[in-house]
PDB file of C-alpha atoms in Angstrom:
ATOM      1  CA  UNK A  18       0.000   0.000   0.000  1.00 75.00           C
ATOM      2  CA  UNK A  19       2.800   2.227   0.826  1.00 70.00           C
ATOM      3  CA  UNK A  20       4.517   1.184  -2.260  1.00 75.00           C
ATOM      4  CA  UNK A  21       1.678   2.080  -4.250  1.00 68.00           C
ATOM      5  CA  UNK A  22       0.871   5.347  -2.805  1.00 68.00           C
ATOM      6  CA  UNK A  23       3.507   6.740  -3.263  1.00 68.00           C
ATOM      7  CA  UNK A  24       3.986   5.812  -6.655  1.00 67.00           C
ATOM      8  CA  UNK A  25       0.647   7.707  -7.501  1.00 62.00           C
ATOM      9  CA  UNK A  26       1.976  10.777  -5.614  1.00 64.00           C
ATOM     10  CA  UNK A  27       4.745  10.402  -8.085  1.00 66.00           C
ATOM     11  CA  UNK A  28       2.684  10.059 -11.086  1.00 60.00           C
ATOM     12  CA  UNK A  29       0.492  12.830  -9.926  1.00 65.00           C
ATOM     13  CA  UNK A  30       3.289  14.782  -9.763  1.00 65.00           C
ATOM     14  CA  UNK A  31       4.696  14.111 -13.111  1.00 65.00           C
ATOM     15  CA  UNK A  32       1.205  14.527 -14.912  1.00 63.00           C
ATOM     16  CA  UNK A  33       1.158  18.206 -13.186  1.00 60.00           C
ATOM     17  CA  UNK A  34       4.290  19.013 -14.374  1.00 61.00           C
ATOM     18  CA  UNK A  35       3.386  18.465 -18.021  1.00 60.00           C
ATOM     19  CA  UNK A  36       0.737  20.271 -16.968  1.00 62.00           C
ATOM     20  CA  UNK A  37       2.407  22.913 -16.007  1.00 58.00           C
ATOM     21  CA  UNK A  38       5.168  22.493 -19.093  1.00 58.00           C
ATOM     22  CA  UNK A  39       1.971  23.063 -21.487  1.00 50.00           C
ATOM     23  CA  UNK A  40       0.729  25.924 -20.013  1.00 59.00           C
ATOM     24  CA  UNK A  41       4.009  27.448 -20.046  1.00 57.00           C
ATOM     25  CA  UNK A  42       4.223  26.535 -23.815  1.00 52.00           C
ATOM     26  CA  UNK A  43       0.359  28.178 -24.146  1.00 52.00           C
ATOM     27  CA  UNK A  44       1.868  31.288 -22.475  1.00 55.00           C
ATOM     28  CA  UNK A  45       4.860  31.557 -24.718  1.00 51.00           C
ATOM     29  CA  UNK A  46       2.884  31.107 -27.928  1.00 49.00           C
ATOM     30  CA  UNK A  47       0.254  33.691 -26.728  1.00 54.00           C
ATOM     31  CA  UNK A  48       1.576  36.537 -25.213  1.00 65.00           C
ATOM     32  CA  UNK A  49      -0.349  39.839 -24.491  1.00 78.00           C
ATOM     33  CA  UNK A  50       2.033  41.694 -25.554  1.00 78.00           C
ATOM     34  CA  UNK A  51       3.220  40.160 -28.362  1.00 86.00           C
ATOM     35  CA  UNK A  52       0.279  41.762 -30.351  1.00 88.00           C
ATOM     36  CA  UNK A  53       1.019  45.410 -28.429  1.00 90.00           C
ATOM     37  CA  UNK A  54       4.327  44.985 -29.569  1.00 92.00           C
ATOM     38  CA  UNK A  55       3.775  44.443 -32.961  1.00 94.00           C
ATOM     39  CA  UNK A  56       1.773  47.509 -32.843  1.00 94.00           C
ATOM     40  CA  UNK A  57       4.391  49.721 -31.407  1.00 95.00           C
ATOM     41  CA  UNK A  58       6.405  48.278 -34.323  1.00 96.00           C
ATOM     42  CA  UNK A  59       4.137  49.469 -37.017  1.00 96.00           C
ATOM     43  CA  UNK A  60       3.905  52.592 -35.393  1.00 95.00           C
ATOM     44  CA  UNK A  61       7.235  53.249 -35.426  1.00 96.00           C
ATOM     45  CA  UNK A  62       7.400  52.399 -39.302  1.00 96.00           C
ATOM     46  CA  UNK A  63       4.944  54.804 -39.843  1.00 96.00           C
ATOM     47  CA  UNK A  64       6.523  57.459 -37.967  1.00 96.00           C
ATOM     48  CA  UNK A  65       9.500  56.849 -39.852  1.00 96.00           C
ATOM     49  CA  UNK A  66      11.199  56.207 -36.850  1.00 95.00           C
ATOM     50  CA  UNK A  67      12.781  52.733 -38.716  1.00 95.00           C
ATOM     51  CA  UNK A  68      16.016  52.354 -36.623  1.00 96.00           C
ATOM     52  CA  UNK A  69      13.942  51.966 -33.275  1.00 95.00           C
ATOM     53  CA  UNK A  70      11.346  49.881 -34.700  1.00 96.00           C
ATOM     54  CA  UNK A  71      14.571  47.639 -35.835  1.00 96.00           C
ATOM     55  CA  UNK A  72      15.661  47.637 -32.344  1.00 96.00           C
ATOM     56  CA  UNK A  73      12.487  46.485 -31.034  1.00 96.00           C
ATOM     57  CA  UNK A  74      12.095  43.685 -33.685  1.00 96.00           C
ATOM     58  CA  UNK A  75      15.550  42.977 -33.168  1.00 96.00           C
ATOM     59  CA  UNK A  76      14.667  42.347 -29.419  1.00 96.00           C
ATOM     60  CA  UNK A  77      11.448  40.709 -29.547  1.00 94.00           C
ATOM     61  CA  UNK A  78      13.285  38.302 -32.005  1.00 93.00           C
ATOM     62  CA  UNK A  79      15.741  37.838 -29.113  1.00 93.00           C
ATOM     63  CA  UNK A  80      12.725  36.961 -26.391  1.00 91.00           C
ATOM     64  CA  UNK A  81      11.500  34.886 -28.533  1.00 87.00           C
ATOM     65  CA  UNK A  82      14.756  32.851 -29.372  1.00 89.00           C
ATOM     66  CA  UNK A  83      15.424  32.344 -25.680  1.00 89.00           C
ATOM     67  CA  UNK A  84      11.823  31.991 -24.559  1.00 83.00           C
ATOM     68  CA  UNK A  85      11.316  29.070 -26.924  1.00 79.00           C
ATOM     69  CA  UNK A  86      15.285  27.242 -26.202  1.00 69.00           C
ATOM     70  CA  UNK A  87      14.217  24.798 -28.379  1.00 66.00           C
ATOM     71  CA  UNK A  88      11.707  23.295 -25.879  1.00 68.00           C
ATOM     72  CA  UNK A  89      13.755  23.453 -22.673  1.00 78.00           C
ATOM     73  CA  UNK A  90      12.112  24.066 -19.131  1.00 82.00           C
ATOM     74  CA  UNK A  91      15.102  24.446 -17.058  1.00 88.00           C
ATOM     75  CA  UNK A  92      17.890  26.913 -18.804  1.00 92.00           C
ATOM     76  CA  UNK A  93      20.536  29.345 -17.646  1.00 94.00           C
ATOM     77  CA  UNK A  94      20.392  32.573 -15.114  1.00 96.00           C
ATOM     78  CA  UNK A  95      22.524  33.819 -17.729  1.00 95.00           C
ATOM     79  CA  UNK A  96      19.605  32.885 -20.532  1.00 95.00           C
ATOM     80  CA  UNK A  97      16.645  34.130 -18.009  1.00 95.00           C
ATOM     81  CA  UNK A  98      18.109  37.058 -17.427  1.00 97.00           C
ATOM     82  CA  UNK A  99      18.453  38.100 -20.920  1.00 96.00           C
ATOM     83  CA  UNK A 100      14.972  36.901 -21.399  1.00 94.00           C
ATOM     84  CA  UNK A 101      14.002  39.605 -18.643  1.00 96.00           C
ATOM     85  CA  UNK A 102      15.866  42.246 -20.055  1.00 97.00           C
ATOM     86  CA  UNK A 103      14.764  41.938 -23.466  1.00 96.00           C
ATOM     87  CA  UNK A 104      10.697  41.861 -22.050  1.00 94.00           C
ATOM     88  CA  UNK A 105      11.209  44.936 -20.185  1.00 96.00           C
ATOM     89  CA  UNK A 106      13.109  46.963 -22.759  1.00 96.00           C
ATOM     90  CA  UNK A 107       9.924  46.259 -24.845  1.00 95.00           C
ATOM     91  CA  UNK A 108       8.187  47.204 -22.379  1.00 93.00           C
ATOM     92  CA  UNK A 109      10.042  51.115 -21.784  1.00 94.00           C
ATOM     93  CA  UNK A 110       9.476  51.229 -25.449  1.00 94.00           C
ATOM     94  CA  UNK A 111       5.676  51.024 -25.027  1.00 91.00           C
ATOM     95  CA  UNK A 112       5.769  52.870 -21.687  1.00 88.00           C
ATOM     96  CA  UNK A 113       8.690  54.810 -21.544  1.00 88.00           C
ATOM     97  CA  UNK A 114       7.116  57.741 -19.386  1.00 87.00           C
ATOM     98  CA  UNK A 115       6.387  55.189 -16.871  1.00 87.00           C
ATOM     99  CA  UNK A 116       9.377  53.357 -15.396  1.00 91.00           C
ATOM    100  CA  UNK A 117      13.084  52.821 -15.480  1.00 94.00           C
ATOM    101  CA  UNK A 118      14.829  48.898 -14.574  1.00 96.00           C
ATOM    102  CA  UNK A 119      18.318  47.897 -13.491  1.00 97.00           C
ATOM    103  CA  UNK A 120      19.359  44.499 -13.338  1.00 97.00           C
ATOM    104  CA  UNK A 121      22.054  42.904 -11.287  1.00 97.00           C
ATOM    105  CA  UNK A 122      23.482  39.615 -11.411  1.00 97.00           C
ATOM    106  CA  UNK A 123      26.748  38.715 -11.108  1.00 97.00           C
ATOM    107  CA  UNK A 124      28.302  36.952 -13.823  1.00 96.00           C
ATOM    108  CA  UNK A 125      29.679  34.346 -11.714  1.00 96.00           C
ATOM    109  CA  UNK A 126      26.061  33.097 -11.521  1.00 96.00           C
ATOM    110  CA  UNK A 127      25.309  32.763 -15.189  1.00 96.00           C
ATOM    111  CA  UNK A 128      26.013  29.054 -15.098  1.00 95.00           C
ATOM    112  CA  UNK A 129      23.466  27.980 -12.503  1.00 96.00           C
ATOM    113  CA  UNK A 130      19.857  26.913 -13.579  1.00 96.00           C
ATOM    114  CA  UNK A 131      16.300  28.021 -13.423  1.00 95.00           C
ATOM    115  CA  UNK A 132      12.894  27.460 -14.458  1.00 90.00           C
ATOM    116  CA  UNK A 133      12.554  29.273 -17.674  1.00 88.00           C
ATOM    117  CA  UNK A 134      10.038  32.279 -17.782  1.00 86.00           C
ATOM    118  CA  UNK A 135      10.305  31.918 -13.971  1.00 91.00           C
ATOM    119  CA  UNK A 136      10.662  35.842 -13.731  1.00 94.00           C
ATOM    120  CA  UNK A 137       8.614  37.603 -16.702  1.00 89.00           C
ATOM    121  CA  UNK A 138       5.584  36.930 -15.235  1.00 87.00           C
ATOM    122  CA  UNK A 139       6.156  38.700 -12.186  1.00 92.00           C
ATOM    123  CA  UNK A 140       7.937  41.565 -14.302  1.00 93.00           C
ATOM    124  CA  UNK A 141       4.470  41.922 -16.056  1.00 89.00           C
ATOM    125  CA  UNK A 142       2.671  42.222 -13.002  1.00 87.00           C
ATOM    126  CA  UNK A 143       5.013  44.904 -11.797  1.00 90.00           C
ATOM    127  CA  UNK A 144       4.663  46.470 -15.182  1.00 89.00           C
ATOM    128  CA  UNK A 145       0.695  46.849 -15.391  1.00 84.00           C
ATOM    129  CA  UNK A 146      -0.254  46.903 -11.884  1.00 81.00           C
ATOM    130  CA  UNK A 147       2.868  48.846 -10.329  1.00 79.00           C
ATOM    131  CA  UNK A 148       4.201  51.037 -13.014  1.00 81.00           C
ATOM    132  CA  UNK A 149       1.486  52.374 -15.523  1.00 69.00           C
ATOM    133  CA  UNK A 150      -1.355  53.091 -13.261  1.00 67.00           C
ATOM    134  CA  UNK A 151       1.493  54.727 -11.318  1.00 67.00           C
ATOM    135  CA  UNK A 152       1.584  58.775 -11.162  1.00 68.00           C
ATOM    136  CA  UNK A 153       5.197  58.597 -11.690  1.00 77.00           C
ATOM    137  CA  UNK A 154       7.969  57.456 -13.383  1.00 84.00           C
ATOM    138  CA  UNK A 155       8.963  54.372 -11.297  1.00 89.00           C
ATOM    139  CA  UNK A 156      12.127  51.855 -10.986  1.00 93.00           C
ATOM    140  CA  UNK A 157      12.005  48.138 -11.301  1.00 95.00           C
ATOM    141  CA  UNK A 158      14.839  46.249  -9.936  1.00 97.00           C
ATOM    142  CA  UNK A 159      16.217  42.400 -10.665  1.00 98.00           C
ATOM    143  CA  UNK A 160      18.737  41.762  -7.801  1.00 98.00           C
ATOM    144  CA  UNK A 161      20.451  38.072  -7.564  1.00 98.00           C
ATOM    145  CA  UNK A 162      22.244  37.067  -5.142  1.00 97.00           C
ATOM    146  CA  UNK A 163      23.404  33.799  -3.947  1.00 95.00           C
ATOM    147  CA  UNK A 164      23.096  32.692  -0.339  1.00 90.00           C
ATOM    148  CA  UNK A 165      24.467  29.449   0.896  1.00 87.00           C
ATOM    149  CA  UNK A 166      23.346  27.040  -1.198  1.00 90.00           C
ATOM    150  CA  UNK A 167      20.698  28.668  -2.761  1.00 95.00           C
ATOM    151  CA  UNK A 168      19.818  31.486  -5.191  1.00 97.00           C
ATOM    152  CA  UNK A 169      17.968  34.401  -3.962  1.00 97.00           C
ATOM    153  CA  UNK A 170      16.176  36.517  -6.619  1.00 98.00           C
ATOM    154  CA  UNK A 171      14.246  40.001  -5.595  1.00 97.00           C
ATOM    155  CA  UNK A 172      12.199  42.112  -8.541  1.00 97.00           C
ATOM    156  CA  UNK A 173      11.113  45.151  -6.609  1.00 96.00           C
ATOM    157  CA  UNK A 174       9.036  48.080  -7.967  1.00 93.00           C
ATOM    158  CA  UNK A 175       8.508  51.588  -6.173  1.00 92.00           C
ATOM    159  CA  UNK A 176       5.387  51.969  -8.133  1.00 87.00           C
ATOM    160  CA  UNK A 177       1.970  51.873  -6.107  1.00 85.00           C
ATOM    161  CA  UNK A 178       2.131  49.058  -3.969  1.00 88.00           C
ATOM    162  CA  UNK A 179      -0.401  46.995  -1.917  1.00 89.00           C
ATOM    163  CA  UNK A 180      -2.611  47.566   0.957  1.00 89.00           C
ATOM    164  CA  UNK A 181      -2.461  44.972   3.574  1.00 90.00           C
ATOM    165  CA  UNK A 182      -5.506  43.335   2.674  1.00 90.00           C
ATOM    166  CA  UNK A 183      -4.335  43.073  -1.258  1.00 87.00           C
ATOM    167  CA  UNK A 184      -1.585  41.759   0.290  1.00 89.00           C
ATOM    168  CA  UNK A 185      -2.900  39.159   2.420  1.00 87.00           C
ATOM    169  CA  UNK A 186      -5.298  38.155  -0.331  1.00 86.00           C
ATOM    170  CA  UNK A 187      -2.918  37.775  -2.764  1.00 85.00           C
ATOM    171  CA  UNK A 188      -0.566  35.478  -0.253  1.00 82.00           C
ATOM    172  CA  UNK A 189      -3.782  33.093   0.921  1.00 80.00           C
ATOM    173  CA  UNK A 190      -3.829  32.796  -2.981  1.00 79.00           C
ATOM    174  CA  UNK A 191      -0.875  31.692  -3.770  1.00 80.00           C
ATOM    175  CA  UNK A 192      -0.939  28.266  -2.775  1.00 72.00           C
ATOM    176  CA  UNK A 193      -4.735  28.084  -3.869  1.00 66.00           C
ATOM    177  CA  UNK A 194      -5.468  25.026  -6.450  1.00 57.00           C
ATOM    178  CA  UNK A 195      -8.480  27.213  -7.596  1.00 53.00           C
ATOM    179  CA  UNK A 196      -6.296  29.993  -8.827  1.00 51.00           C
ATOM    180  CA  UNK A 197      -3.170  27.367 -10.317  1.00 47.00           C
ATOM    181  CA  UNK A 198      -5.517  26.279 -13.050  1.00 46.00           C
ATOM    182  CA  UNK A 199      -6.245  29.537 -14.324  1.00 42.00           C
ATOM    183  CA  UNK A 200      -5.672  30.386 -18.108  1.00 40.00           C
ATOM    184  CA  UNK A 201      -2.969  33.296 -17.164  1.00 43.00           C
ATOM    185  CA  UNK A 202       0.448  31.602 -16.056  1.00 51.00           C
ATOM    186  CA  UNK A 203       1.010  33.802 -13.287  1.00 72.00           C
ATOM    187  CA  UNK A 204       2.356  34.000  -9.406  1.00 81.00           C
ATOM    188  CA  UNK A 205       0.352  31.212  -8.083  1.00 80.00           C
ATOM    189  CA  UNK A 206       1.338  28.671 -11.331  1.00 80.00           C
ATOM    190  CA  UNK A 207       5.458  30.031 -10.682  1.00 85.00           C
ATOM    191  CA  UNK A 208       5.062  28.941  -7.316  1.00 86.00           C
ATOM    192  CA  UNK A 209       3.395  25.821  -7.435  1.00 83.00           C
ATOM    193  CA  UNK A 210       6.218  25.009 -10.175  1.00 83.00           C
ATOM    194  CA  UNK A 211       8.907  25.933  -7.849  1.00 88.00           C
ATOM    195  CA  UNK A 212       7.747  23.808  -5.205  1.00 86.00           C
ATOM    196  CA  UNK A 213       7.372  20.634  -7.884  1.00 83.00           C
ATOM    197  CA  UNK A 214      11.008  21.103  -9.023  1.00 86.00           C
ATOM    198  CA  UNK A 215      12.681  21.694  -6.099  1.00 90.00           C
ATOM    199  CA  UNK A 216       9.834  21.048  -2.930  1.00 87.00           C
ATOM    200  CA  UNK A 217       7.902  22.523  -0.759  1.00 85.00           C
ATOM    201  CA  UNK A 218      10.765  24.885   1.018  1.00 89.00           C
ATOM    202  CA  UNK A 219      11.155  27.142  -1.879  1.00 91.00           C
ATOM    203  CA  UNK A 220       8.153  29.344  -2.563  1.00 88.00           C
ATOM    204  CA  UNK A 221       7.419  33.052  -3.503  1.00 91.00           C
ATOM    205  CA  UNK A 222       7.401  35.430  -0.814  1.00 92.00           C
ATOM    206  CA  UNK A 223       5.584  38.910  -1.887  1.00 93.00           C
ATOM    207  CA  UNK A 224       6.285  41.952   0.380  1.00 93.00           C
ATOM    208  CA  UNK A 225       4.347  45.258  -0.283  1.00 93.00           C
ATOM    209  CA  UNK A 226       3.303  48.633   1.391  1.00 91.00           C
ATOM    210  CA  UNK A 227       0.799  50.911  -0.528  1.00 90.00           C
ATOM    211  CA  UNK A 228       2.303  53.834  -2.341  1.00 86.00           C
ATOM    212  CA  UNK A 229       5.791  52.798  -1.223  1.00 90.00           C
ATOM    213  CA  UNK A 230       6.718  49.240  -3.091  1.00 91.00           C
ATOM    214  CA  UNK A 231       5.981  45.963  -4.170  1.00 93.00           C
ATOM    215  CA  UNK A 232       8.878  43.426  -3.489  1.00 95.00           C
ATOM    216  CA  UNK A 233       9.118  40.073  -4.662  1.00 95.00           C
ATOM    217  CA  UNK A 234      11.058  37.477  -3.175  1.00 95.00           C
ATOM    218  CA  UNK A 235      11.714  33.716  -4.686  1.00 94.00           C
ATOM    219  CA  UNK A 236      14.440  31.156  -3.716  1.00 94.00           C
ATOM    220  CA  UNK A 237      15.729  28.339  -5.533  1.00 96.00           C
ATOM    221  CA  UNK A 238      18.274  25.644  -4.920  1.00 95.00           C
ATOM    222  CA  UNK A 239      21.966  26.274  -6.494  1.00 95.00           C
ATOM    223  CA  UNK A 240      22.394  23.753  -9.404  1.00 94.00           C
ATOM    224  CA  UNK A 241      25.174  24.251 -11.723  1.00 90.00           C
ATOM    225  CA  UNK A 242      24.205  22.921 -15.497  1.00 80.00           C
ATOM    226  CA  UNK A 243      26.553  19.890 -16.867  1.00 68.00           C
ATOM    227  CA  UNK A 244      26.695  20.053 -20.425  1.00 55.00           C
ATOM    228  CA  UNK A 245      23.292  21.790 -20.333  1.00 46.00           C
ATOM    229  CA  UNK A 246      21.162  19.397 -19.074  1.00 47.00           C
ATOM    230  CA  UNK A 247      19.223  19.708 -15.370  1.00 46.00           C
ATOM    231  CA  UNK A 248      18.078  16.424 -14.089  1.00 44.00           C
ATOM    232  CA  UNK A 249      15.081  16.556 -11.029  1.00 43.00           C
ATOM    233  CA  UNK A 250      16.850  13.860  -8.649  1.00 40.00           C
ATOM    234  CA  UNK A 251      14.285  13.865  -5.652  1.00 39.00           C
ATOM    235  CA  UNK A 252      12.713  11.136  -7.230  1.00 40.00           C
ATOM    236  CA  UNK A 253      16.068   8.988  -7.898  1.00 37.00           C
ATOM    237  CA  UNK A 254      16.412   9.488  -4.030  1.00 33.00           C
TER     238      UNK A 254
END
């Protein structure tokens, strides 16, 4: 009996993960702003302004290349950082009255591994609901750091922040099955994919304070690729 329980808790946690691995596929082939892109793009043609509309479709080509990585779900800080980069310097072109970004990561770290698109999401969400409904110009921050054995990463925005209800609402939610399944692969679907790859202990932590910040806080295990592959061993244990 034990025997077979567990092997359905290991088959149900295989069939969520390709789960999960589809939706992130649905969410790369369907972005938002993909089509708003585009847009800006034609704009820009028709404004003559042709070198920054190549720059754009220069960069979205870029996303696009790394986004995809030829099927992947696990690739490079050094990959998902340019991935990040390239999303919000689309982004400043759409918006760029709205917000400045900085991004810091050692180089040193480039080599270890994460989930890809682990980090757009919440970029987008500091994007729509921090920076442009946001009376002025704002900063968002990528800070990586590693402590101990672990990766920390922090995207903070000084945009509009949270009140402490939002706040609490939006933490309860996190770890809701309800709000996993949704369409949109956002917060709650990054952190229930964290905690298959890795396990429970690493989560998203979301820190906020209304008209102040929004700070978000996610930890992952230190795993150095070998010849580019990452291979999940808590099952192999």
């Amino acid at each position: 009996n034990k025997t077979n329980s567990l092997l359905d808790s290991i088959y149900e946690e295989q069939a969520e993960k390709a789960e999960y691995q589809f939706k992130l596929l649905q969410s790369q082939i369907k972005p938002h702003f993909l089509y708003n892109t585009l847009e800006m793009i034609k704009s820009m043609i028709d404004l003559g302004i042709n070198a920054s509309a190549s720059q754009a479709l220069t960069t979205l080509s870029s996303f696009y290349r790394l986004s995809l990585s030829r099927g992947a779900d696990i690739i490079s800080i050094k990959d998902e950082m340019e991935i990040s980069e390239n999303y919000l310097a689309l982004e400043k072109m759409r918006h760029p009255e709205y917000f400045d970004y900085s991004i810091e990561c050692p180089p040193e770290l480039y080599c270890y591994l994460i989930p890809k698109l682990t980090l757009q999401p919440i970029l987008e969400n500091s994007v729509i609901h921090g920076m442009t409904s946001y009376c002025n110009k704002g900063l968002i921050e990528i800070k990586v750091s590693e402590k101990c054995e672990c990766l920390e990463f922090i995207i903070e925005d000084n945009g509009q922040g949270m009140t402490e209800s939002q706040l609490k609402n939006l933490g309860s939610n996190l770890d809701n099955k309800q709000m996993v399944q949704l369409d949109s692969f956002g917060l709650s679907n990054i952190n229930r994919r964290l905690k298959l790859i890795y396990g429970s202990q690493y989560n998203i932590k979301i820190q906020s304070q209304q008209g102040q910040f929004t700070r978000v806080i996610l930890t992952i295990p230190r795993i150095e690729s070998h010849g580019g592959r990452y291979e999940d061993n808590r099952n192999n244990r």
